[in-house]
Short mmCIF file of C-alpha atoms in Angstrom, two decimals:
data_model
loop_
_atom_site.label_atom_id
_atom_site.label_comp_id
_atom_site.label_asym_id
_atom_site.label_seq_id
_atom_site.Cartn_x
_atom_site.Cartn_y
_atom_site.Cartn_z
CA UNK A 23 90.97 128.45 198.21
CA UNK A 24 92.97 131.17 196.20
CA UNK A 25 95.50 130.24 193.38
CA UNK A 26 98.16 132.53 192.46
CA UNK A 27 99.42 132.43 188.86
CA UNK A 28 102.62 133.73 187.87
CA UNK A 29 104.48 133.88 184.87
CA UNK A 30 108.04 132.73 185.02
CA UNK A 31 110.69 135.03 184.11
CA UNK A 32 108.00 136.91 182.43
CA UNK A 33 109.81 139.19 180.23
CA UNK A 34 112.52 136.69 179.31
CA UNK A 35 109.92 134.34 178.22
CA UNK A 36 108.07 136.92 176.15
CA UNK A 37 111.29 137.20 174.06
CA UNK A 38 111.48 133.40 173.50
CA UNK A 39 107.87 133.31 172.28
CA UNK A 40 109.03 134.10 168.79
CA UNK A 41 112.66 133.18 168.80
CA UNK A 42 112.56 129.38 169.97
CA UNK A 43 116.29 129.13 169.14
CA UNK A 44 116.68 131.15 172.76
CA UNK A 45 115.36 128.27 174.67
CA UNK A 46 117.76 127.13 177.53
CA UNK A 47 119.87 130.11 176.46
CA UNK A 48 120.72 132.96 179.05
CA UNK A 49 118.71 136.17 178.53
CA UNK A 50 118.47 139.57 180.07
CA UNK A 51 116.27 142.57 179.46
CA UNK A 52 117.54 146.16 180.12
CA UNK A 53 115.66 149.18 181.74
CA UNK A 54 114.72 152.24 179.61
CA UNK A 55 117.62 153.65 177.65
CA UNK A 56 119.34 150.12 178.13
CA UNK A 57 120.49 151.10 181.65
CA UNK A 58 119.96 148.33 184.23
CA UNK A 59 119.12 144.51 184.15
CA UNK A 60 115.39 144.40 184.93
CA UNK A 61 114.58 140.75 183.93
CA UNK A 62 116.96 137.42 183.70
CA UNK A 63 116.06 133.92 182.63
CA UNK A 64 117.22 131.14 184.80
CA UNK A 65 120.33 130.57 182.56
CA UNK A 66 121.19 134.03 183.33
CA UNK A 67 120.57 133.97 186.98
CA UNK A 68 123.07 130.89 187.21
CA UNK A 69 125.98 132.84 185.87
CA UNK A 70 125.67 135.40 188.94
CA UNK A 71 124.09 138.19 186.97
CA UNK A 72 122.00 140.21 189.39
CA UNK A 73 118.91 142.26 189.13
CA UNK A 74 119.72 146.26 188.74
CA UNK A 75 123.05 145.64 187.57
CA UNK A 76 124.58 148.37 185.36
CA UNK A 77 124.53 146.87 181.73
CA UNK A 78 127.99 148.48 181.07
CA UNK A 79 129.45 146.57 183.98
CA UNK A 80 128.00 143.19 182.92
CA UNK A 81 129.07 143.50 179.44
CA UNK A 82 132.26 141.22 179.70
CA UNK A 83 129.95 138.53 181.25
CA UNK A 84 127.40 139.20 178.41
CA UNK A 85 130.28 138.57 175.58
CA UNK A 86 131.97 135.66 177.80
CA UNK A 87 128.89 133.69 178.07
CA UNK A 88 126.95 134.68 174.76
CA UNK A 89 124.30 136.46 176.67
CA UNK A 90 121.25 137.37 174.72
CA UNK A 91 120.51 141.11 175.72
CA UNK A 92 117.03 143.12 174.57
CA UNK A 93 115.87 146.42 175.63
CA UNK A 94 112.58 146.34 177.04
CA UNK A 95 109.87 145.98 174.74
CA UNK A 96 106.61 146.69 177.04
CA UNK A 97 104.47 146.72 173.71
CA UNK A 98 105.02 143.33 173.52
CA UNK A 99 105.02 142.08 177.15
CA UNK A 100 101.72 143.99 177.52
CA UNK A 101 100.23 142.38 174.94
CA UNK A 102 101.11 139.02 176.04
CA UNK A 103 100.05 139.72 179.41
CA UNK A 104 96.56 140.72 178.28
CA UNK A 105 96.36 137.27 176.43
CA UNK A 106 97.48 135.43 179.29
CA UNK A 107 94.90 137.20 181.62
CA UNK A 108 92.11 136.66 179.24
CA UNK A 109 92.49 133.30 179.29
CA UNK A 110 92.75 133.18 183.14
CA UNK A 111 89.50 135.34 183.24
CA UNK A 112 87.65 132.92 181.14
CA UNK A 113 88.49 129.91 183.12
CA UNK A 114 88.31 130.97 186.71
CA UNK A 115 85.38 131.90 188.74
CA UNK A 116 87.01 135.21 189.73
CA UNK A 117 90.18 137.11 189.35
CA UNK A 118 92.26 139.85 190.66
CA UNK A 119 95.02 140.69 188.01
CA UNK A 120 97.81 141.85 190.63
CA UNK A 121 100.68 142.81 188.47
CA UNK A 122 101.56 142.49 184.64
CA UNK A 123 102.85 138.99 185.16
CA UNK A 124 100.73 137.52 188.19
CA UNK A 125 97.13 137.00 189.20
CA UNK A 126 95.29 135.74 192.13
CA UNK A 127 92.15 133.36 191.06
CA UNK A 128 89.40 132.29 193.22
CA UNK A 129 89.01 128.52 193.02
CA UNK A 130 86.29 128.17 195.70
CA UNK A 131 83.84 125.61 194.53
CA UNK A 132 86.42 124.06 192.10
CA UNK A 133 86.33 120.03 193.32
CA UNK A 134 89.59 119.45 191.94
CA UNK A 135 92.09 122.82 192.19
CA UNK A 136 95.28 120.61 191.38
CA UNK A 137 94.01 119.01 187.99
CA UNK A 138 92.29 122.14 187.37
CA UNK A 139 95.25 124.27 188.06
CA UNK A 140 97.43 121.70 186.17
CA UNK A 141 94.97 121.99 182.78
CA UNK A 142 95.01 125.65 183.11
CA UNK A 143 99.09 126.00 183.19
CA UNK A 144 98.84 123.81 179.82
CA UNK A 145 96.59 125.70 178.26
CA UNK A 146 98.22 129.01 178.97
CA UNK A 147 101.39 127.50 177.59
CA UNK A 148 99.98 126.13 174.45
CA UNK A 149 97.78 129.35 173.60
CA UNK A 150 100.58 131.87 174.47
CA UNK A 151 104.01 130.19 174.87
CA UNK A 152 104.09 131.67 178.32
CA UNK A 153 105.11 129.18 181.35
CA UNK A 154 103.50 129.71 184.39
CA UNK A 155 103.65 128.39 187.99
CA UNK A 156 100.76 127.95 190.13
CA UNK A 157 100.37 127.78 193.82
CA UNK A 158 96.98 127.18 195.69
CA UNK A 159 96.13 127.82 199.32
CA UNK A 160 93.62 129.05 201.49
CA UNK A 161 94.85 132.69 201.68
CA UNK A 162 96.81 135.12 199.41
CA UNK A 163 99.80 134.68 201.53
CA UNK A 164 99.82 131.14 201.88
CA UNK A 165 99.20 131.07 197.80
CA UNK A 166 102.18 133.10 197.30
CA UNK A 167 104.21 130.59 199.35
CA UNK A 168 102.72 127.54 197.65
CA UNK A 169 103.66 129.48 194.19
CA UNK A 170 107.45 129.87 195.47
CA UNK A 171 107.54 126.07 196.03
CA UNK A 172 105.59 125.34 192.45
CA UNK A 173 108.31 127.53 190.73
CA UNK A 174 111.39 126.30 192.70
CA UNK A 175 110.54 122.68 193.67
CA UNK A 176 107.67 121.15 191.50
CA UNK A 177 108.11 119.26 188.45
CA UNK A 178 104.56 119.78 187.38
CA UNK A 179 104.69 123.72 188.11
CA UNK A 180 101.64 123.37 190.40
CA UNK A 181 101.57 123.33 194.29
CA UNK A 182 98.54 122.90 196.36
CA UNK A 183 98.64 123.09 200.14
CA UNK A 184 95.38 122.49 202.30
CA UNK A 185 96.37 120.53 205.05
CA UNK A 186 97.68 122.05 208.38
CA UNK A 187 100.28 119.38 208.45
CA UNK A 188 101.56 120.41 204.90
CA UNK A 189 101.43 124.02 205.50
CA UNK A 190 103.45 123.88 208.72
CA UNK A 191 106.27 121.33 207.06
CA UNK A 192 106.48 124.09 204.29
CA UNK A 193 106.53 126.76 206.85
CA UNK A 194 109.36 125.40 208.88
CA UNK A 195 111.32 125.68 205.82
CA UNK A 196 110.36 128.66 204.19
CA UNK A 197 113.05 131.66 205.11
CA UNK A 198 111.55 134.64 206.38
CA UNK A 199 113.10 136.99 203.78
CA UNK A 200 111.34 134.91 200.79
CA UNK A 201 107.81 136.10 202.65
CA UNK A 202 105.55 138.45 200.77
CA UNK A 203 105.91 141.78 202.11
CA UNK A 204 109.14 141.25 204.01
CA UNK A 205 111.91 143.59 202.71
CA UNK A 206 115.50 143.46 203.31
CA UNK A 207 115.45 145.75 206.58
CA UNK A 208 112.29 143.67 207.84
CA UNK A 209 114.39 140.52 207.24
CA UNK A 210 117.40 141.72 208.98
CA UNK A 211 115.24 142.79 211.85
CA UNK A 212 113.41 139.56 212.45
CA UNK A 213 116.91 137.37 211.89
CA UNK A 214 118.71 139.39 214.63
CA UNK A 215 115.58 138.19 216.89
CA UNK A 216 115.75 134.75 216.25
CA UNK A 217 112.78 134.67 213.52
CA UNK A 218 114.31 132.58 210.73
CA UNK A 219 111.67 131.04 209.02
CA UNK A 220 107.62 131.58 208.41
CA UNK A 221 106.96 129.06 210.99
CA UNK A 222 108.83 130.83 213.65
CA UNK A 223 106.72 133.96 213.04
CA UNK A 224 103.68 132.19 212.89
CA UNK A 225 104.08 131.24 216.52
CA UNK A 226 105.42 134.60 217.61
CA UNK A 227 103.39 136.74 219.86
CA UNK A 228 100.83 138.79 217.92
CA UNK A 229 101.18 141.87 220.17
CA UNK A 230 104.67 141.88 219.55
CA UNK A 231 104.32 141.80 215.78
CA UNK A 232 101.81 144.37 215.74
CA UNK A 233 103.96 146.67 217.64
CA UNK A 234 107.07 145.70 215.65
CA UNK A 235 105.69 145.35 212.16
CA UNK A 236 102.43 147.22 212.39
CA UNK A 237 98.93 145.90 211.56
CA UNK A 238 100.19 144.80 208.19
CA UNK A 239 102.77 142.62 209.65
CA UNK A 240 99.75 141.08 211.83
CA UNK A 241 97.63 140.63 208.69
CA UNK A 242 100.49 138.58 207.35
CA UNK A 243 101.06 136.26 210.13
CA UNK A 244 97.13 135.67 210.29
CA UNK A 245 97.10 134.99 206.59
CA UNK A 246 100.03 132.47 207.30
CA UNK A 247 97.46 130.89 209.88
CA UNK A 248 95.07 130.41 207.23
CA UNK A 249 92.78 133.34 208.54
CA UNK A 250 92.13 135.47 205.25
CA UNK A 251 92.68 139.23 205.96
CA UNK A 252 93.32 140.36 202.29
CA UNK A 253 90.18 139.16 200.05
CA UNK A 254 90.45 139.14 196.35
CA UNK A 255 89.83 142.80 194.77
CA UNK A 256 87.58 141.85 191.37
CA UNK A 257 87.65 145.39 190.40
CA UNK A 258 90.80 147.28 189.66
CA UNK A 259 90.97 150.37 192.37
CA UNK A 260 91.06 153.66 190.45
CA UNK A 261 94.59 155.10 190.28
CA UNK A 262 95.38 158.48 192.58
CA UNK A 263 97.95 159.55 190.35
CA UNK A 264 99.22 158.68 186.92
CA UNK A 265 102.76 159.58 185.82
CA UNK A 266 104.53 159.19 182.56
CA UNK A 267 108.02 160.09 182.65
CA UNK A 268 111.33 159.00 180.92
CA UNK A 269 115.00 159.36 180.99
CA UNK A 270 116.06 160.91 177.58
CA UNK A 271 118.47 158.83 175.26
CA UNK A 272 120.61 161.63 174.94
CA UNK A 273 120.65 165.31 176.65
CA UNK A 274 118.27 167.90 175.62
CA UNK A 275 118.92 171.34 175.30
CA UNK A 276 116.53 172.67 172.68
CA UNK A 277 113.17 174.05 174.06
CA UNK A 278 111.55 172.60 171.12
CA UNK A 279 112.39 169.28 171.75
CA UNK A 280 111.64 169.49 175.65
CA UNK A 281 108.12 170.59 174.34
CA UNK A 282 107.51 167.59 172.29
CA UNK A 283 108.66 165.26 174.96
CA UNK A 284 106.44 166.82 177.37
CA UNK A 285 103.58 166.97 174.91
CA UNK A 286 104.15 163.21 174.46
CA UNK A 287 103.93 162.36 178.05
CA UNK A 288 100.72 164.55 178.68
CA UNK A 289 99.25 162.84 175.70
CA UNK A 290 99.97 159.29 176.90
CA UNK A 291 98.72 160.62 180.64
CA UNK A 292 95.47 161.48 179.20
CA UNK A 293 95.08 158.54 177.12
CA UNK A 294 95.40 156.39 180.35
CA UNK A 295 92.89 158.44 181.89
CA UNK A 296 90.11 157.68 179.16
CA UNK A 297 91.01 154.04 179.07
CA UNK A 298 90.02 153.86 183.15
CA UNK A 299 87.22 156.37 182.34
CA UNK A 300 88.82 158.87 184.72
CA UNK A 301 89.26 162.34 184.70
CA UNK A 302 91.95 164.74 186.15
CA UNK A 303 92.04 168.12 188.10
CA UNK A 304 95.53 168.75 188.36
CA UNK A 305 98.69 168.40 186.15
CA UNK A 306 102.40 168.46 187.40
CA UNK A 307 105.42 168.80 184.90
CA UNK A 308 109.08 168.17 186.03
CA UNK A 309 112.13 168.30 184.36
CA UNK A 310 115.61 167.31 185.76
CA UNK A 311 119.10 167.79 184.58
CA UNK A 312 121.86 164.71 184.65
CA UNK A 313 122.60 164.22 188.41
CA UNK A 314 126.00 162.71 187.73
CA UNK A 315 127.41 165.98 186.09
CA UNK A 316 128.93 168.73 188.10
CA UNK A 317 126.94 170.88 190.45
CA UNK A 318 126.88 173.83 188.51
CA UNK A 319 125.18 171.91 185.61
CA UNK A 320 122.23 171.07 187.96
CA UNK A 321 118.75 172.44 187.61
CA UNK A 322 115.52 170.59 188.88
CA UNK A 323 112.26 172.23 188.75
CA UNK A 324 108.38 171.44 188.89
CA UNK A 325 105.03 173.37 188.38
CA UNK A 326 101.45 172.21 189.09
CA UNK A 327 98.39 173.55 187.00
CA UNK A 328 94.98 173.28 188.62
CA UNK A 329 92.06 172.56 185.87
CA UNK A 330 88.85 174.80 186.29
CA UNK A 331 87.15 171.68 184.71
CA UNK A 332 88.51 167.99 185.31
CA UNK A 333 89.49 166.55 182.03
CA UNK A 334 90.81 163.60 179.88
CA UNK A 335 91.04 165.64 176.67
CA UNK A 336 94.65 165.11 175.29
CA UNK A 337 94.46 168.97 173.60
CA UNK A 338 93.46 170.40 176.73
CA UNK A 339 95.93 168.42 179.34
CA UNK A 340 98.68 168.86 176.79
CA UNK A 341 97.88 172.67 176.45
CA UNK A 342 98.17 173.36 180.30
CA UNK A 343 101.36 170.91 180.58
CA UNK A 344 103.24 173.20 177.92
CA UNK A 345 102.25 176.08 180.04
CA UNK A 346 103.54 174.66 182.94
CA UNK A 347 106.95 173.80 181.42
CA UNK A 348 107.13 177.42 179.86
CA UNK A 349 107.17 178.67 183.53
CA UNK A 350 109.94 176.51 184.56
CA UNK A 351 112.27 176.07 181.61
CA UNK A 352 115.71 177.61 181.82
CA UNK A 353 117.70 177.90 178.86
CA UNK A 354 121.77 176.92 179.28
CA UNK A 355 121.04 173.36 180.91
CA UNK A 356 121.05 170.26 179.38
CA UNK A 357 118.29 168.03 180.37
CA UNK A 358 118.17 164.13 181.16
CA UNK A 359 114.65 163.68 182.22
CA UNK A 360 110.98 164.92 182.07
CA UNK A 361 107.44 163.98 183.18
CA UNK A 362 104.01 164.61 183.48
CA UNK A 363 101.79 163.58 186.49
CA UNK A 364 98.15 164.11 186.43
CA UNK A 365 96.55 163.84 189.94
CA UNK A 366 93.11 164.48 192.04
CA UNK A 367 91.69 161.73 189.89
CA UNK A 368 87.86 161.16 189.72
CA UNK A 369 85.51 159.19 187.54
CA UNK A 370 84.04 160.45 184.64
CA UNK A 371 80.66 160.32 185.92
CA UNK A 372 81.73 162.73 188.69
CA UNK A 373 82.67 165.66 186.19
CA UNK A 374 81.38 169.06 187.46
CA UNK A 375 81.25 171.91 184.97
CA UNK A 376 82.10 175.59 185.60
CA UNK A 377 79.80 178.05 185.13
CA UNK A 378 82.18 180.03 182.83
CA UNK A 379 83.33 177.05 180.71
CA UNK A 380 82.34 177.15 177.14
CA UNK A 381 83.92 173.75 176.08
CA UNK A 382 82.00 171.25 174.02
CA UNK A 383 82.47 168.36 176.18
CA UNK A 384 80.63 166.03 173.87
CA UNK A 385 82.30 167.01 170.76
CA UNK A 386 85.80 166.77 172.29
CA UNK A 387 84.95 163.14 173.75
CA UNK A 388 83.72 162.16 170.32
CA UNK A 389 87.26 163.40 169.13
CA UNK A 390 89.28 161.48 171.74
CA UNK A 391 87.31 158.34 171.13
CA UNK A 392 88.11 158.38 167.43
CA UNK A 393 91.71 159.10 168.03
CA UNK A 394 91.85 155.99 170.60
CA UNK A 395 90.17 153.82 168.10
CA UNK A 396 92.69 154.70 165.44
CA UNK A 397 95.53 154.12 167.28
CA UNK A 398 94.13 151.05 169.08
CA UNK A 399 93.56 149.36 165.36
CA UNK A 400 96.60 151.01 163.46
CA UNK A 401 99.36 151.49 166.11
CA UNK A 402 100.33 153.79 168.98
CA UNK A 403 100.36 157.47 168.03
CA UNK A 404 99.52 156.88 164.41
CA UNK A 405 97.31 159.88 165.13
CA UNK A 406 98.84 162.34 167.72
CA UNK A 407 98.82 166.09 168.31
CA UNK A 408 101.22 168.36 166.29
CA UNK A 409 102.91 169.44 169.37
CA UNK A 410 104.26 165.77 170.01
CA UNK A 411 106.29 166.19 167.00
CA UNK A 412 107.54 163.64 164.66
CA UNK A 413 111.36 163.90 164.84
CA UNK A 414 111.53 162.88 168.58
CA UNK A 415 115.53 162.47 168.80
CA UNK A 416 114.93 162.60 172.66
CA UNK A 417 113.28 159.25 172.67
CA UNK A 418 114.54 156.42 174.61
CA UNK A 419 117.80 154.49 173.63
CA UNK A 420 116.66 150.96 172.71
CA UNK A 421 119.52 149.63 170.56
CA UNK A 422 118.81 145.87 171.03
CA UNK A 423 115.18 146.07 170.78
CA UNK A 424 112.95 143.08 169.63
CA UNK A 425 110.16 143.34 167.07
CA UNK A 426 106.85 144.11 168.44
CA UNK A 427 105.46 140.74 166.84
CA UNK A 428 101.93 141.29 168.10
CA UNK A 429 101.00 144.87 167.81
CA UNK A 430 102.74 146.02 164.62
CA UNK A 431 101.87 145.03 161.44
CA UNK A 432 105.36 145.44 159.77
CA UNK A 433 106.61 143.09 162.58
CA UNK A 434 104.23 140.36 161.93
CA UNK A 435 106.31 137.19 161.47
CA UNK A 436 106.07 135.48 158.00
CA UNK A 437 106.22 131.87 157.24
CA UNK A 438 107.90 130.49 154.11
CA UNK A 439 106.40 127.56 152.66
#
């Protein structure tokens, strides 16, 4: 049996943890530069606020209904996610962390999975303040369905389905467009051919499913029938590419400011590589102007650099990224976005040195380890490369950012007695 634990309205719930006054109040969280709605509380959903809606178009609704609006605070969300996942890891025999707010648990061998899930849900709520829903079923896809029922229709926040009769009854009332892996186009395609519910799909011809929905669709159908085709992945797969990019809070014209941004993104990519004990062999830098301005103001370019020796050294990766930037930068343009992508990623253990390289790998590794240690203890970028700058006028616009209650000493709540 597999349980899917899903944090309810996760970003909005994170904002509520340290501000109880927001309970039962409409909340929305905005994307980078406070552009679009990326998360909503149930109260905000009931007001008709759509995912992806531009914030400026929603302003009248925000004001009229006293909606609490927040800039995305990924430091806070990431930390609370880690706390939730740590509890799940300690309690479950096995876990696959699927996303920042979802995890599949292996509950095979647990004699009373419903009781286990109810107690687990209570513990997560008590220890972190984050409400979760739990769906339990024989396969991942069915666990997704069960979780949907737990979230929408269960008072306990937990739904367990194992008996074929229970599963069939649920699938008969479960719309195709709610299924995991069914997007808008597939939903329309299936609806036009008479497949309205998950139960309709279960009874479809498997050859037709494979021909029209590929092998992935066939796996989904088998999963709905209770045949496991998607085993739990206990180890996180190594990323093929790592990208760090942002739209600037203001148009960037100066070369020095663009250098600071690219240096910061390159350093972040290097830090992510070290975190998963990986190395990169290629670095791609791209820059873009504002696509909404006139055609004469448009300029997009990218440049790729291949490293002689794979690395996760912030100094080396930043140096090569700035060389790439120099090759593509043009004066006279106002840049809106830049990014760094590191690729051809391999394990640290697979590093192959160059005959002509004189780099002291051990010394560099110790420097990076010390820098990561300080930043982990004292806060992100407390120790940084000079190329990353300090003024950072280009940084994200976050006018409605909440405090980093759990990751920044200055933001820790004080209790007056």
